[in-house]
Amino acid sequence: MTATPRQMTPGLHQVWVRDLRPLDARQQEAFLVSLALHYGQKAADKIRRALNRGAP
């Protein structure tokens, strides 16, 4: 049985980007792996792209 990832809302996306920004790259990657497991790889990739470009 495979669990369906939860939905990442735009507001939650902004909160994760804001909260992950001050962390170093190693810590960000650890959180992104956890987010991928919880919300799906697509949501984690979207947050990673926002962090890399410095956008909210």
Backbone as JSON, one array per atom type, in Angstrom:
{
  "sequence": "MTATPRQMTPGLHQVWVRDLRPLDARQQEAFLVSLALHYGQKAADKIRRALNRGAP",
  "N": [[0.84, -1.18, 0.0], [0.64, 2.14, -0.92], [1.15, 5.35, 0.33], [-0.62, 8.36, -0.29], [0.78, 11.44, -1.21], [0.5, 14.4, 0.81], [-1.26, 17.49, 0.18], [0.43, 20.4, -0.83], [-0.05, 23.6, 0.11], [-0.16, 26.98, -1.26], [0.42, 28.92, 0.74], [1.67, 27.38, 2.74], [3.86, 26.51, 1.31], [5.27, 28.95, 1.02], [5.89, 29.42, 3.71], [7.62, 27.26, 4.28], [9.76, 27.84, 2.53], [10.6, 30.29, 3.59], [11.35, 29.47, 6.19], [13.36, 27.6, 5.7], [15.35, 29.01, 4.41], [17.39, 30.37, 6.1], [18.98, 28.22, 6.86], [21.9, 26.07, 6.51], [23.24, 24.51, 3.51], [23.36, 21.7, 3.8], [21.55, 21.18, 5.88], [19.22, 22.19, 4.7], [18.89, 20.35, 2.59], [18.38, 18.0, 4.03], [15.9, 18.62, 5.2], [14.44, 18.95, 2.84], [14.41, 16.35, 1.8], [12.82, 15.11, 3.72], [10.46, 16.59, 3.33], [9.85, 15.77, 0.74], [9.15, 13.11, 1.17], [6.89, 13.48, 2.67], [5.17, 15.35, 1.3], [5.58, 14.82, -1.36], [7.76, 14.47, -4.22], [7.59, 16.44, -6.19], [6.61, 18.75, -4.88], [8.73, 19.2, -3.08], [10.79, 19.72, -4.9], [9.87, 22.1, -6.02], [10.07, 23.83, -3.85], [12.84, 23.69, -3.47], [13.73, 24.91, -5.87], [12.72, 27.51, -5.45], [14.25, 28.26, -3.22], [16.82, 28.24, -4.37], [16.68, 30.3, -6.23], [16.17, 32.44, -4.66], [13.62, 33.43, -4.26], [10.43, 34.17, -2.69]],
  "CA": [[0.0, 0.0, 0.0], [1.41, 3.37, -1.03], [0.44, 6.52, 0.84], [-0.7, 9.49, -1.19], [1.37, 12.64, -0.58], [-0.42, 15.47, 1.18], [-1.25, 18.65, -0.71], [1.19, 21.56, -0.37], [-0.76, 24.83, -0.23], [0.77, 28.09, -1.53], [0.87, 29.53, 2.0], [2.61, 26.47, 3.39], [5.07, 26.58, 0.48], [5.99, 30.17, 1.39], [6.42, 29.25, 5.07], [8.78, 26.37, 4.21], [10.86, 28.57, 1.9], [11.08, 31.27, 4.57], [12.0, 28.79, 7.32], [14.56, 26.88, 5.26], [16.35, 29.94, 3.86], [18.58, 30.64, 6.93], [19.75, 27.0, 7.14], [22.97, 25.79, 5.55], [22.82, 23.63, 2.41], [23.18, 20.34, 4.31], [20.3, 21.16, 6.63], [18.14, 22.36, 3.73], [18.69, 19.08, 1.87], [17.75, 17.06, 4.95], [14.49, 18.99, 5.28], [13.81, 18.7, 1.54], [14.15, 14.91, 1.72], [11.65, 14.87, 4.57], [9.3, 17.16, 2.66], [9.54, 14.92, -0.41], [8.46, 11.94, 1.69], [5.6, 13.89, 3.24], [4.35, 16.07, 0.34], [5.89, 14.38, -2.71], [8.99, 15.03, -4.79], [7.28, 17.65, -6.96], [6.54, 19.86, -3.93], [10.08, 19.46, -2.58], [11.55, 20.35, -6.0], [9.39, 23.48, -6.16], [10.68, 24.58, -2.75], [14.27, 23.77, -3.77], [13.9, 25.94, -6.9], [12.5, 28.82, -4.82], [15.41, 28.55, -2.39], [17.96, 28.49, -5.24], [16.58, 31.58, -6.91], [16.0, 33.49, -3.67], [12.25, 33.93, -4.3], [9.59, 33.75, -1.56]],
  "C": [[0.89, 1.25, 0.0], [0.58, 4.54, -0.54], [0.46, 7.63, -0.21], [-0.09, 10.71, -0.51], [0.29, 13.67, -0.25], [-0.26, 16.63, 0.21], [-0.47, 19.8, -0.07], [0.45, 22.81, -0.83], [0.25, 25.94, -0.51], [1.29, 28.75, -0.24], [1.89, 28.68, 2.73], [3.93, 26.44, 2.63], [5.91, 27.8, 0.88], [6.61, 30.06, 2.78], [7.66, 28.36, 5.04], [9.98, 27.08, 3.59], [11.45, 29.55, 2.9], [11.86, 30.59, 5.69], [13.28, 28.07, 6.94], [15.69, 27.8, 4.81], [17.56, 30.16, 4.78], [19.45, 29.41, 7.21], [20.87, 26.82, 6.12], [22.48, 24.72, 4.56], [22.55, 22.2, 2.89], [21.85, 20.2, 5.06], [19.1, 21.31, 5.7], [17.85, 21.04, 3.02], [18.01, 18.04, 2.75], [16.25, 17.35, 5.07], [13.77, 18.71, 3.96], [13.53, 17.22, 1.32], [12.91, 14.56, 2.53], [10.38, 15.4, 3.91], [8.88, 16.32, 1.46], [8.78, 13.68, 0.04], [7.04, 12.29, 2.14], [4.66, 14.49, 2.19], [4.56, 15.63, -1.11], [7.1, 15.12, -3.27], [8.73, 16.33, -5.54], [7.23, 18.88, -6.05], [7.93, 20.22, -3.4], [10.93, 20.14, -3.65], [11.15, 21.8, -6.18], [10.0, 24.36, -5.06], [12.17, 24.75, -2.99], [14.54, 24.86, -4.82], [13.72, 27.34, -6.32], [13.7, 29.21, -3.96], [16.62, 28.93, -3.25], [17.88, 29.84, -5.93], [16.34, 32.74, -5.96], [14.61, 34.08, -3.65], [11.47, 33.46, -3.08], [8.73, 32.56, -1.93]]
}
